CSV table of C-alpha atoms (C1' of nucleotides) in Angstrom, one decimal:
chain,number,residue,atom,x,y,z
A,24,MET,CA,102.1,-31.7,2.9
A,25,GLY,CA,103.5,-33.4,5.8
A,26,ARG,CA,106.3,-35.5,7.1
A,27,GLY,CA,105.4,-38.1,4.5
A,28,LYS,CA,103.1,-38.5,1.6
A,29,ILE,CA,99.8,-40.3,2.1
A,30,GLU,CA,97.5,-42.2,-0.1
A,31,ILE,CA,94.1,-40.7,-0.6
A,32,LYS,CA,92.1,-43.6,0.9
A,33,ARG,CA,90.0,-44.0,4.0
A,34,ILE,CA,92.1,-43.8,7.2
A,35,GLU,CA,91.2,-46.9,9.1
A,36,ASN,CA,92.4,-45.8,12.5
A,37,ALA,CA,89.4,-43.9,14.0
A,38,THR,CA,91.5,-41.5,16.0
A,39,ASN,CA,93.8,-40.6,13.2
A,40,ARG,CA,90.8,-40.2,11.0
A,41,GLN,CA,89.2,-37.7,13.4
A,42,VAL,CA,92.5,-35.8,13.8
A,43,THR,CA,92.9,-35.5,10.1
A,44,TYR,CA,89.3,-34.5,9.7
A,45,SER,CA,89.8,-31.6,12.2
A,46,LYS,CA,92.9,-30.4,10.6
A,47,ARG,CA,91.7,-30.6,7.0
A,48,ARG,CA,88.3,-29.2,7.9
A,49,THR,CA,90.1,-26.1,9.3
A,50,GLY,CA,92.1,-25.9,6.2
A,51,ILE,CA,89.2,-26.0,3.8
A,52,MET,CA,87.2,-23.5,5.9
A,53,LYS,CA,90.1,-21.1,5.7
A,54,LYS,CA,90.4,-21.5,2.0
A,55,ALA,CA,86.7,-20.9,1.6
A,56,ARG,CA,87.0,-17.7,3.6
A,57,GLU,CA,89.9,-16.5,1.5
A,58,LEU,CA,88.0,-17.3,-1.7
A,59,THR,CA,85.0,-15.2,-0.7
A,60,VAL,CA,87.3,-12.3,0.2
A,61,LEU,CA,89.7,-12.5,-2.7
A,62,CYS,CA,87.2,-13.3,-5.4
A,63,ASP,CA,84.0,-11.8,-4.1
A,64,ALA,CA,82.4,-15.1,-4.3
A,65,GLN,CA,79.6,-16.7,-2.4
A,66,VAL,CA,80.4,-20.1,-0.8
A,67,ALA,CA,78.5,-22.5,1.4
A,68,ILE,CA,80.0,-25.6,2.9
A,69,ILE,CA,78.3,-28.2,5.0
A,70,MET,CA,80.3,-31.1,6.5
A,71,PHE,CA,79.4,-34.1,8.5
A,72,SER,CA,82.2,-36.1,10.1
A,73,SER,CA,82.1,-39.8,10.2
A,74,THR,CA,80.9,-39.5,13.8
A,75,GLY,CA,78.0,-37.4,12.7
A,76,LYS,CA,79.1,-34.0,13.8
A,77,TYR,CA,78.5,-31.2,11.5
A,78,HIS,CA,80.3,-28.0,10.6
A,79,GLU,CA,79.5,-25.3,8.2
A,80,PHE,CA,80.9,-22.3,6.4
A,81,CYS,CA,79.0,-19.5,4.7
A,82,SER,CA,80.0,-16.3,3.1
A,83,PRO,CA,79.1,-13.1,4.9
A,84,SER,CA,75.9,-11.3,4.2
A,85,THR,CA,73.9,-14.5,3.7
A,86,ASP,CA,73.4,-17.9,5.1
A,87,ILE,CA,73.4,-21.5,4.0
A,88,LYS,CA,69.7,-21.4,3.3
A,89,GLY,CA,70.2,-18.3,1.1
A,90,ILE,CA,72.9,-19.9,-0.9
A,91,PHE,CA,71.0,-23.1,-1.2
A,92,ASP,CA,68.0,-21.2,-2.5
A,93,ARG,CA,70.1,-19.5,-5.1
A,94,TYR,CA,71.5,-22.8,-6.1
A,95,GLN,CA,68.1,-24.4,-6.4
A,96,GLN,CA,67.0,-21.5,-8.5
A,97,ALA,CA,70.1,-21.8,-10.7
A,98,ILE,CA,69.5,-25.5,-11.1
A,99,GLY,CA,65.7,-25.0,-11.4
A,100,THR,CA,66.0,-22.5,-14.2
A,101,SER,CA,67.9,-24.9,-16.5
A,102,LEU,CA,65.7,-27.8,-15.4
A,103,TRP,CA,62.6,-25.8,-16.4
A,104,ILE,CA,64.2,-24.9,-19.7
A,105,GLU,CA,64.9,-28.6,-20.3
A,106,GLN,CA,61.3,-29.5,-19.4
A,107,GLN,CA,59.9,-26.8,-21.7
A,108,ARG,CA,61.9,-28.5,-24.5
A,109,MET,CA,60.6,-31.9,-23.7
A,110,GLY,CA,57.1,-30.5,-23.3
A,111,GLU,CA,57.0,-30.1,-27.0
A,112,ASP,CA,56.4,-33.8,-27.2
A,113,LEU,CA,53.7,-33.8,-24.6
A,114,ASP,CA,50.2,-32.4,-24.4
A,115,GLY,CA,51.3,-30.0,-21.6
A,116,LEU,CA,48.7,-31.2,-19.1
A,117,GLU,CA,51.0,-32.1,-16.4
A,118,PHE,CA,52.7,-28.8,-16.5
A,119,ASP,CA,49.4,-27.0,-16.0
A,120,GLU,CA,48.8,-29.3,-13.1
A,121,LEU,CA,52.2,-28.5,-11.6
A,122,ARG,CA,51.6,-24.8,-11.9
A,123,GLY,CA,48.3,-25.1,-10.2
A,124,LEU,CA,49.7,-27.1,-7.4
A,125,GLU,CA,52.5,-24.7,-7.1
A,126,GLN,CA,50.1,-21.9,-6.5
A,127,ASN,CA,48.4,-23.9,-3.8
A,128,VAL,CA,51.6,-24.8,-2.1
A,129,ASP,CA,52.8,-21.2,-2.3
A,130,ALA,CA,49.7,-20.0,-0.6
A,131,ALA,CA,50.1,-22.6,2.1
A,132,LEU,CA,53.6,-21.5,2.7
A,133,LYS,CA,52.4,-17.9,3.1
A,134,GLU,CA,49.8,-18.9,5.7
A,135,TYR,CA,52.4,-21.1,7.4
A,136,HIS,CA,54.7,-18.2,7.6
A,137,VAL,CA,52.2,-15.9,9.2
A,138,ILE,CA,51.5,-18.4,12.0
A,139,THR,CA,55.2,-19.0,12.5
A,140,THR,CA,55.9,-15.3,13.1
A,141,GLN,CA,54.8,-15.5,16.7
A,142,THR,CA,57.1,-18.3,17.4
A,143,GLU,CA,59.9,-16.5,15.7
A,144,THR,CA,60.0,-13.9,18.4
A,145,TYR,CA,61.0,-16.6,20.9
A,146,LYS,CA,63.4,-18.2,18.5
A,147,LYS,CA,65.2,-14.9,18.1
A,148,LYS,CA,65.7,-14.6,21.8
A,149,VAL,CA,67.4,-18.0,21.9
A,150,LYS,CA,69.6,-17.0,18.9
A,151,HIS,CA,70.6,-13.7,20.4
A,152,SER,CA,71.5,-15.4,23.7
A,153,TYR,CA,73.6,-17.9,21.9
A,154,GLU,CA,75.3,-15.2,19.8
A,155,ALA,CA,76.1,-13.2,22.9
A,156,TYR,CA,77.6,-16.3,24.5
A,157,LYS,CA,79.6,-17.0,21.3
A,158,THR,CA,80.9,-13.4,21.3
A,159,LEU,CA,82.0,-13.7,24.8
A,160,GLN,CA,83.7,-16.9,24.1
A,161,GLN,CA,85.6,-15.3,21.3
A,162,GLU,CA,86.7,-12.4,23.4
A,163,LEU,CA,88.0,-14.8,25.9
A,164,GLY,CA,90.8,-15.9,23.6
A,165,LEU,CA,89.7,-17.5,20.4
A,166,ARG,CA,91.8,-16.2,17.5
A,167,GLU,CA,89.3,-17.1,14.8
A,168,GLU,CA,88.0,-14.1,13.0
A,169,PRO,CA,84.3,-13.3,13.6
A,170,ALA,CA,82.1,-12.2,10.7
A,171,PHE,CA,82.0,-15.6,9.2
A,172,GLY,CA,79.5,-18.4,9.6
A,173,PHE,CA,81.4,-21.1,11.2
A,174,VAL,CA,79.3,-23.4,13.2
A,175,ASP,CA,80.1,-26.2,15.5
A,176,ASN,CA,77.3,-28.3,16.8
A,177,THR,CA,79.5,-29.6,19.6
A,178,GLY,CA,78.1,-26.7,21.6
A,179,GLY,CA,74.8,-28.5,21.5
A,180,GLY,CA,73.0,-25.3,20.7
A,181,TRP,CA,71.9,-23.0,18.0
A,182,ASP,CA,73.1,-22.1,14.6
A,183,GLY,CA,75.8,-19.6,15.3
A,184,GLY,CA,76.0,-18.3,11.7
A,185,ALA,CA,77.0,-14.7,12.4
A,186,GLY,CA,76.3,-13.4,8.9
A,187,ALA,CA,72.7,-14.5,9.0
A,188,GLY,CA,70.4,-11.5,8.9
A,189,ALA,CA,67.7,-12.5,11.4
A,190,GLY,CA,64.2,-11.7,10.2
A,191,ALA,CA,63.0,-13.4,7.1
A,192,GLY,CA,66.0,-15.7,6.9
A,193,ALA,CA,65.2,-17.2,10.2
A,194,ALA,CA,61.6,-17.7,9.2
A,195,ALA,CA,62.6,-19.5,6.0
A,196,ASP,CA,64.8,-21.8,8.1
A,197,MET,CA,61.9,-22.6,10.3
A,198,PHE,CA,59.8,-23.6,7.4
A,199,ALA,CA,62.4,-25.7,5.8
A,200,PHE,CA,62.9,-27.5,9.1
A,201,ARG,CA,59.2,-28.1,9.3
A,202,VAL,CA,58.8,-29.6,5.9
A,203,VAL,CA,61.5,-32.2,6.5
A,204,PRO,CA,59.4,-35.4,6.6
A,205,SER,CA,59.3,-37.6,9.6
A,206,GLN,CA,60.6,-35.0,12.1
A,207,PRO,CA,61.3,-37.4,15.0
A,208,ASN,CA,60.3,-34.9,17.7
A,209,LEU,CA,56.7,-34.8,16.4
A,210,HIS,CA,56.0,-38.4,17.1
A,211,GLY,CA,53.8,-39.1,20.1
A,212,MET,CA,52.6,-35.6,20.4
A,213,ALA,CA,48.9,-35.0,20.4
A,214,TYR,CA,47.5,-32.6,17.8
A,215,GLY,CA,44.3,-30.7,18.8
A,216,GLY,CA,44.2,-28.0,16.2
A,217,ASN,CA,41.9,-28.0,13.2
A,218,HIS,CA,43.3,-25.9,10.4
A,219,ASP,CA,41.6,-26.7,7.1
A,220,LEU,CA,43.7,-25.4,4.3
A,221,ARG,CA,41.5,-24.6,1.4
A,222,LEU,CA,43.4,-22.6,-1.2
A,223,GLY,CA,43.3,-21.4,-4.7
K,11,MET,CA,101.7,-20.2,-2.1
K,12,GLY,CA,103.1,-18.6,-5.1
K,13,ARG,CA,105.7,-16.3,-6.4
K,14,GLY,CA,104.8,-13.8,-3.9
K,15,LYS,CA,102.7,-13.5,-0.8
K,16,ILE,CA,99.3,-11.8,-1.3
K,17,GLU,CA,97.0,-10.0,1.1
K,18,ILE,CA,93.6,-11.5,1.7
K,19,LYS,CA,91.5,-8.8,0.3
K,20,ARG,CA,89.3,-8.4,-2.8
K,21,ILE,CA,91.2,-8.6,-6.0
K,22,GLU,CA,90.2,-5.5,-7.9
K,23,ASN,CA,91.3,-6.6,-11.4
K,24,ALA,CA,88.4,-8.6,-12.7
K,25,THR,CA,90.6,-10.9,-14.9
K,26,ASN,CA,92.9,-11.8,-12.1
K,27,ARG,CA,90.0,-12.2,-9.8
K,28,GLN,CA,88.5,-14.8,-12.2
K,29,VAL,CA,91.7,-16.6,-12.6
K,30,THR,CA,92.3,-16.8,-8.9
K,31,TYR,CA,88.7,-18.0,-8.4
K,32,SER,CA,89.2,-20.8,-10.9
K,33,LYS,CA,92.5,-22.0,-9.4
K,34,ARG,CA,91.4,-21.8,-5.8
K,35,ARG,CA,88.0,-23.3,-6.6
K,36,THR,CA,89.8,-26.3,-8.0
K,37,GLY,CA,92.0,-26.5,-5.0
K,38,ILE,CA,89.1,-26.5,-2.5
K,39,MET,CA,87.1,-29.0,-4.5
K,40,LYS,CA,90.1,-31.3,-4.5
K,41,LYS,CA,90.6,-30.9,-0.8
K,42,ALA,CA,86.9,-31.6,-0.2
K,43,ARG,CA,87.2,-34.8,-2.3
K,44,GLU,CA,90.2,-35.9,-0.3
K,45,LEU,CA,88.4,-35.2,3.0
K,46,THR,CA,85.5,-37.3,2.0
K,47,VAL,CA,87.8,-40.2,1.1
K,48,LEU,CA,90.3,-39.9,3.9
K,49,CYS,CA,87.9,-39.2,6.7
K,50,ASP,CA,84.7,-40.9,5.5
K,51,ALA,CA,82.9,-37.5,5.8
K,52,GLN,CA,80.0,-36.0,4.0
K,53,VAL,CA,80.7,-32.7,2.3
K,54,ALA,CA,78.6,-30.4,0.2
K,55,ILE,CA,79.9,-27.2,-1.3
K,56,ILE,CA,78.1,-24.6,-3.4
K,57,MET,CA,80.0,-21.7,-4.9
K,58,PHE,CA,78.9,-18.7,-6.9
K,59,SER,CA,81.6,-16.7,-8.6
K,60,SER,CA,81.3,-12.9,-8.7
K,61,THR,CA,80.1,-13.3,-12.3
K,62,GLY,CA,77.3,-15.5,-11.1
K,63,LYS,CA,78.5,-18.9,-12.3
K,64,TYR,CA,78.0,-21.7,-9.9
K,65,HIS,CA,79.9,-24.8,-9.1
K,66,GLU,CA,79.3,-27.6,-6.6
K,67,PHE,CA,80.9,-30.5,-4.9
K,68,CYS,CA,79.1,-33.3,-3.2
K,69,SER,CA,80.3,-36.5,-1.5
K,70,PRO,CA,79.5,-39.7,-3.3
K,71,SER,CA,76.3,-41.6,-2.5
K,72,THR,CA,74.2,-38.5,-1.9
K,73,ASP,CA,73.5,-35.1,-3.4
K,74,ILE,CA,73.5,-31.5,-2.3
K,75,LYS,CA,69.8,-31.8,-1.4
K,76,GLY,CA,70.4,-34.8,0.7
K,77,ILE,CA,73.2,-33.1,2.7
K,78,PHE,CA,71.2,-30.0,3.0
K,79,ASP,CA,68.2,-32.0,4.3
K,80,ARG,CA,70.5,-33.7,6.9
K,81,TYR,CA,71.8,-30.3,7.9
K,82,GLN,CA,68.3,-28.9,8.2
K,83,GLN,CA,67.4,-31.8,10.4
K,84,ALA,CA,70.4,-31.4,12.5
K,85,ILE,CA,69.7,-27.7,13.0
K,86,GLY,CA,66.0,-28.3,13.2
K,87,THR,CA,66.2,-30.9,16.0
K,88,SER,CA,68.0,-28.6,18.3
K,89,LEU,CA,65.6,-25.8,17.3
K,90,TRP,CA,62.6,-27.9,18.2
K,91,ILE,CA,64.1,-28.8,21.5
K,92,GLU,CA,64.7,-25.1,22.3
K,93,GLN,CA,61.1,-24.4,21.3
K,94,GLN,CA,59.8,-27.1,23.5
K,95,ARG,CA,61.6,-25.5,26.4
K,96,MET,CA,60.2,-22.1,25.6
K,97,GLY,CA,56.8,-23.6,25.2
K,98,GLU,CA,56.6,-24.0,28.9
K,99,ASP,CA,56.0,-20.3,29.1
K,100,LEU,CA,53.3,-20.3,26.5
K,101,ASP,CA,49.9,-21.8,26.2
K,102,GLY,CA,51.0,-24.1,23.5
K,103,LEU,CA,48.4,-23.0,21.0
K,104,GLU,CA,50.8,-22.0,18.2
K,105,PHE,CA,52.5,-25.3,18.4
K,106,ASP,CA,49.3,-27.1,17.8
K,107,GLU,CA,48.6,-24.9,14.9
K,108,LEU,CA,52.0,-25.6,13.5
K,109,ARG,CA,51.6,-29.3,13.8
K,110,GLY,CA,48.2,-29.1,12.0
K,111,LEU,CA,49.7,-27.0,9.2
K,112,GLU,CA,52.5,-29.4,8.9
K,113,GLN,CA,50.2,-32.3,8.3
K,114,ASN,CA,48.5,-30.3,5.6
K,115,VAL,CA,51.7,-29.3,3.9
K,116,ASP,CA,53.0,-32.9,4.1
K,117,ALA,CA,49.8,-34.1,2.5
K,118,ALA,CA,50.2,-31.5,-0.2
K,119,LEU,CA,53.8,-32.6,-0.8
K,120,LYS,CA,52.6,-36.2,-1.2
K,121,GLU,CA,50.0,-35.3,-3.8
K,122,TYR,CA,52.5,-33.0,-5.5
K,123,HIS,CA,55.0,-35.9,-5.7
K,124,VAL,CA,52.4,-38.1,-7.4
K,125,ILE,CA,51.7,-35.6,-10.1
K,126,THR,CA,55.4,-35.0,-10.6
K,127,THR,CA,56.2,-38.6,-11.3
K,128,GLN,CA,55.2,-38.5,-14.9
K,129,THR,CA,57.5,-35.5,-15.5
K,130,GLU,CA,60.3,-37.3,-13.7
K,131,THR,CA,60.5,-39.9,-16.4
K,132,TYR,CA,61.5,-37.2,-18.9
K,133,LYS,CA,63.8,-35.5,-16.4
K,134,LYS,CA,65.7,-38.8,-15.9
K,135,LYS,CA,66.2,-39.1,-19.6
K,136,VAL,CA,67.9,-35.8,-19.8
K,137,LYS,CA,70.0,-36.7,-16.8
K,138,HIS,CA,71.1,-40.0,-18.2
K,139,SER,CA,71.9,-38.4,-21.5
K,140,TYR,CA,74.0,-35.9,-19.7
K,141,GLU,CA,75.8,-38.5,-17.6
K,142,ALA,CA,76.5,-40.5,-20.7
K,143,TYR,CA,78.0,-37.5,-22.3
K,144,LYS,CA,80.1,-36.8,-19.2
K,145,THR,CA,81.3,-40.3,-19.1
K,146,LEU,CA,82.4,-40.1,-22.7
K,147,GLN,CA,84.1,-36.8,-22.1
K,148,GLN,CA,86.1,-38.4,-19.2
K,149,GLU,CA,87.1,-41.4,-21.3
K,150,LEU,CA,88.4,-39.0,-23.9
K,151,GLY,CA,91.2,-37.8,-21.7
K,152,LEU,CA,90.1,-36.0,-18.6
K,153,ARG,CA,92.2,-37.0,-15.7
K,154,GLU,CA,89.7,-36.0,-13.1
K,155,GLU,CA,88.4,-39.0,-11.2
K,156,PRO,CA,84.7,-39.8,-11.8
K,157,ALA,CA,82.3,-40.8,-9.0
K,158,PHE,CA,82.2,-37.3,-7.6
K,159,GLY,CA,79.5,-34.7,-8.0
K,160,PHE,CA,81.4,-31.9,-9.6
K,161,VAL,CA,79.2,-29.6,-11.6
K,162,ASP,CA,80.0,-26.8,-13.9
K,163,ASN,CA,77.0,-24.8,-15.2
K,164,THR,CA,79.2,-23.4,-18.0
K,165,GLY,CA,78.0,-26.4,-19.9
K,166,GLY,CA,74.6,-24.9,-19.8
K,167,GLY,CA,73.1,-28.2,-18.9
K,168,TRP,CA,72.0,-30.5,-16.2
K,169,ASP,CA,73.1,-31.2,-12.7
K,170,GLY,CA,75.9,-33.7,-13.2
K,171,GLY,CA,75.9,-35.0,-9.6
K,172,ALA,CA,76.9,-38.5,-10.3
K,173,GLY,CA,76.2,-39.9,-6.9
K,174,ALA,CA,72.5,-38.8,-6.9
K,175,GLY,CA,70.3,-41.8,-6.7
K,176,ALA,CA,67.6,-40.9,-9.2
K,177,GLY,CA,64.1,-41.7,-7.9
K,178,ALA,CA,62.9,-39.9,-4.7
K,179,GLY,CA,65.9,-37.6,-4.6
K,180,ALA,CA,65.1,-36.2,-8.0
K,181,ALA,CA,61.5,-35.7,-7.0
K,182,ALA,CA,62.5,-33.8,-3.9
K,183,ASP,CA,64.7,-31.6,-6.0
K,184,MET,CA,61.8,-30.9,-8.3
K,185,PHE,CA,59.7,-29.8,-5.4
K,186,ALA,CA,62.3,-27.6,-3.9
K,187,PHE,CA,62.7,-26.0,-7.3
K,188,ARG,CA,59.0,-25.4,-7.5
K,189,VAL,CA,58.7,-23.9,-4.1
K,190,VAL,CA,61.4,-21.3,-4.7
K,191,PRO,CA,59.4,-18.1,-4.9
K,192,SER,CA,59.3,-15.9,-8.0
K,193,GLN,CA,60.6,-18.5,-10.3
K,194,PRO,CA,61.3,-16.3,-13.3
K,195,ASN,CA,60.3,-18.8,-16.0
K,196,LEU,CA,56.8,-19.0,-14.7
K,197,HIS,CA,56.0,-15.4,-15.4
K,198,GLY,CA,53.8,-14.8,-18.3
K,199,MET,CA,52.6,-18.4,-18.6
K,200,ALA,CA,48.9,-19.1,-18.5
K,201,TYR,CA,47.5,-21.5,-16.0
K,202,GLY,CA,44.4,-23.5,-16.9
K,203,GLY,CA,44.3,-26.2,-14.3
K,204,ASN,CA,42.0,-26.3,-11.4
K,205,HIS,CA,43.4,-28.4,-8.5
K,206,ASP,CA,41.7,-27.6,-5.3
K,207,LEU,CA,43.8,-28.9,-2.4
K,208,ARG,CA,41.6,-29.8,0.4
K,209,LEU,CA,43.5,-31.7,3.0
K,210,GLY,CA,43.3,-32.9,6.5
B,19,DA,C1',89.4,-32.8,21.5
B,20,DG,C1',92.8,-29.1,20.9
B,21,DT,C1',97.9,-27.1,20.5
B,22,DA,C1',102.7,-26.9,19.1
B,23,DC,C1',106.5,-28.2,16.4
B,24,DT,C1',108.8,-29.1,11.7
B,25,DA,C1',110.1,-31.8,7.6
B,26,DT,C1',107.8,-32.3,3.6
B,27,DT,C1',104.3,-32.1,0.3
B,28,DT,C1',101.0,-29.3,-2.0
B,29,DA,C1',98.8,-25.2,-3.6
B,30,DT,C1',99.3,-21.3,-6.2
B,31,DA,C1',101.0,-16.2,-7.8
B,32,DA,C1',103.2,-14.5,-11.5
B,33,DC,C1',104.1,-15.0,-16.0
B,34,DG,C1',104.0,-16.8,-20.9
B,35,DG,C1',101.5,-18.9,-24.4
F,2,DT,C1',89.6,-17.7,-20.9
F,3,DC,C1',92.0,-21.7,-20.2
F,4,DC,C1',96.8,-24.5,-20.0
F,5,DG,C1',101.8,-25.0,-18.5
F,6,DT,C1',105.9,-23.7,-15.8
F,7,DT,C1',108.3,-22.5,-11.6
F,8,DA,C1',109.6,-20.1,-7.4
F,9,DT,C1',107.6,-19.6,-3.3
F,10,DA,C1',104.0,-19.6,0.4
F,11,DA,C1',100.9,-22.6,2.9
F,12,DA,C1',99.0,-26.8,4.5
F,13,DT,C1',99.7,-30.7,6.9
F,14,DA,C1',101.5,-35.8,8.6
F,15,DG,C1',103.7,-37.4,12.2
F,16,DT,C1',104.6,-36.6,16.7
F,17,DA,C1',104.4,-35.2,21.5
F,18,DC,C1',101.8,-32.5,25.0
DNA sequence: AGTACTATTTATAACGG
DNA sequence: TCCGTTATAAATAGTAC
């Protein structure tokens, strides 16, 4: 699709690589959007360029987290079935332990969510500001259709996923962010609280 | 791109919709693969058809979970910075509480991981069987290049993500699966264990 | 880092097993 | 539902701004 045919192998020239990345990223995002509309499908795409910038696409009426959750559940269900089969050869103890721990973790997540709520209020303010800014930016001449979750971190700001329904989705994001181990911004910060989680 | 131009709107005929989904899914997956090779990018794609079937693509040397984690971290870092800024208007208490809870949840995850290890052994066996099967299938005539994480749940089986480096990644998947709320297969199963998580 | 311009290559809609 | 064929629409490599 171009003046000449190209081999599918790493483009060594960094500039050309970046240009091709931009063009093809746009193409894939468009295809994804068409697929969701034509075929009533849910699609989530995350991309990181070789320079570390990320871009995303997400079907309307949901967000990346929502689709990833659904994916985990789809994978998890078959995993669990496999494990049940294998469990026939085991004494079943570790599954009981897993279930017990799951209850504890779930309870922890609930408490975590409650405490996060207050912070959510402020998070939403940032998000709404950013979205207002994005809307304005679009009205000033961008042809790209709204109502889709394109995101460009070049703006240095917030997740601009337009389809994301604020509320619970935002809270879930917050948690997922928290659980990521070794969150760099936490280092060197004093902790004075004293929450003792005793669950179950 | 076809005998006639089509409007980008939902295809009402279910059969045609499914056919178009299959064709265009293949096209997007191919484009994604080319992008990863040409531009040295990381790409993760999750799709759900209108009938609920899922398909995925993932760059080599990682898995969907890994890319999603990176995405969360990329999003999360800017979130955290925003929150630090907003924190100047607050007394900082909820951040301390969050940090404390994070420590507890992290500790819970560690213990969870330990107990999961035993089960991992069996999970890997399933995975390796599946990969062996896939390899054989490819050698028997499929032209599709290996070394990419295409997955088709139609096979009713395991995540075929070839690039996934077993070990820790698999454990992380296991946890994520567990934490998904309302995991249907857990209902109606007795729990006899008694793990009391007391952390911090 | 976009945008615009084409000659080409590629994807795919419609149709037939 | 999936595979092959073919005319056509779309994407894009190369290029210059």
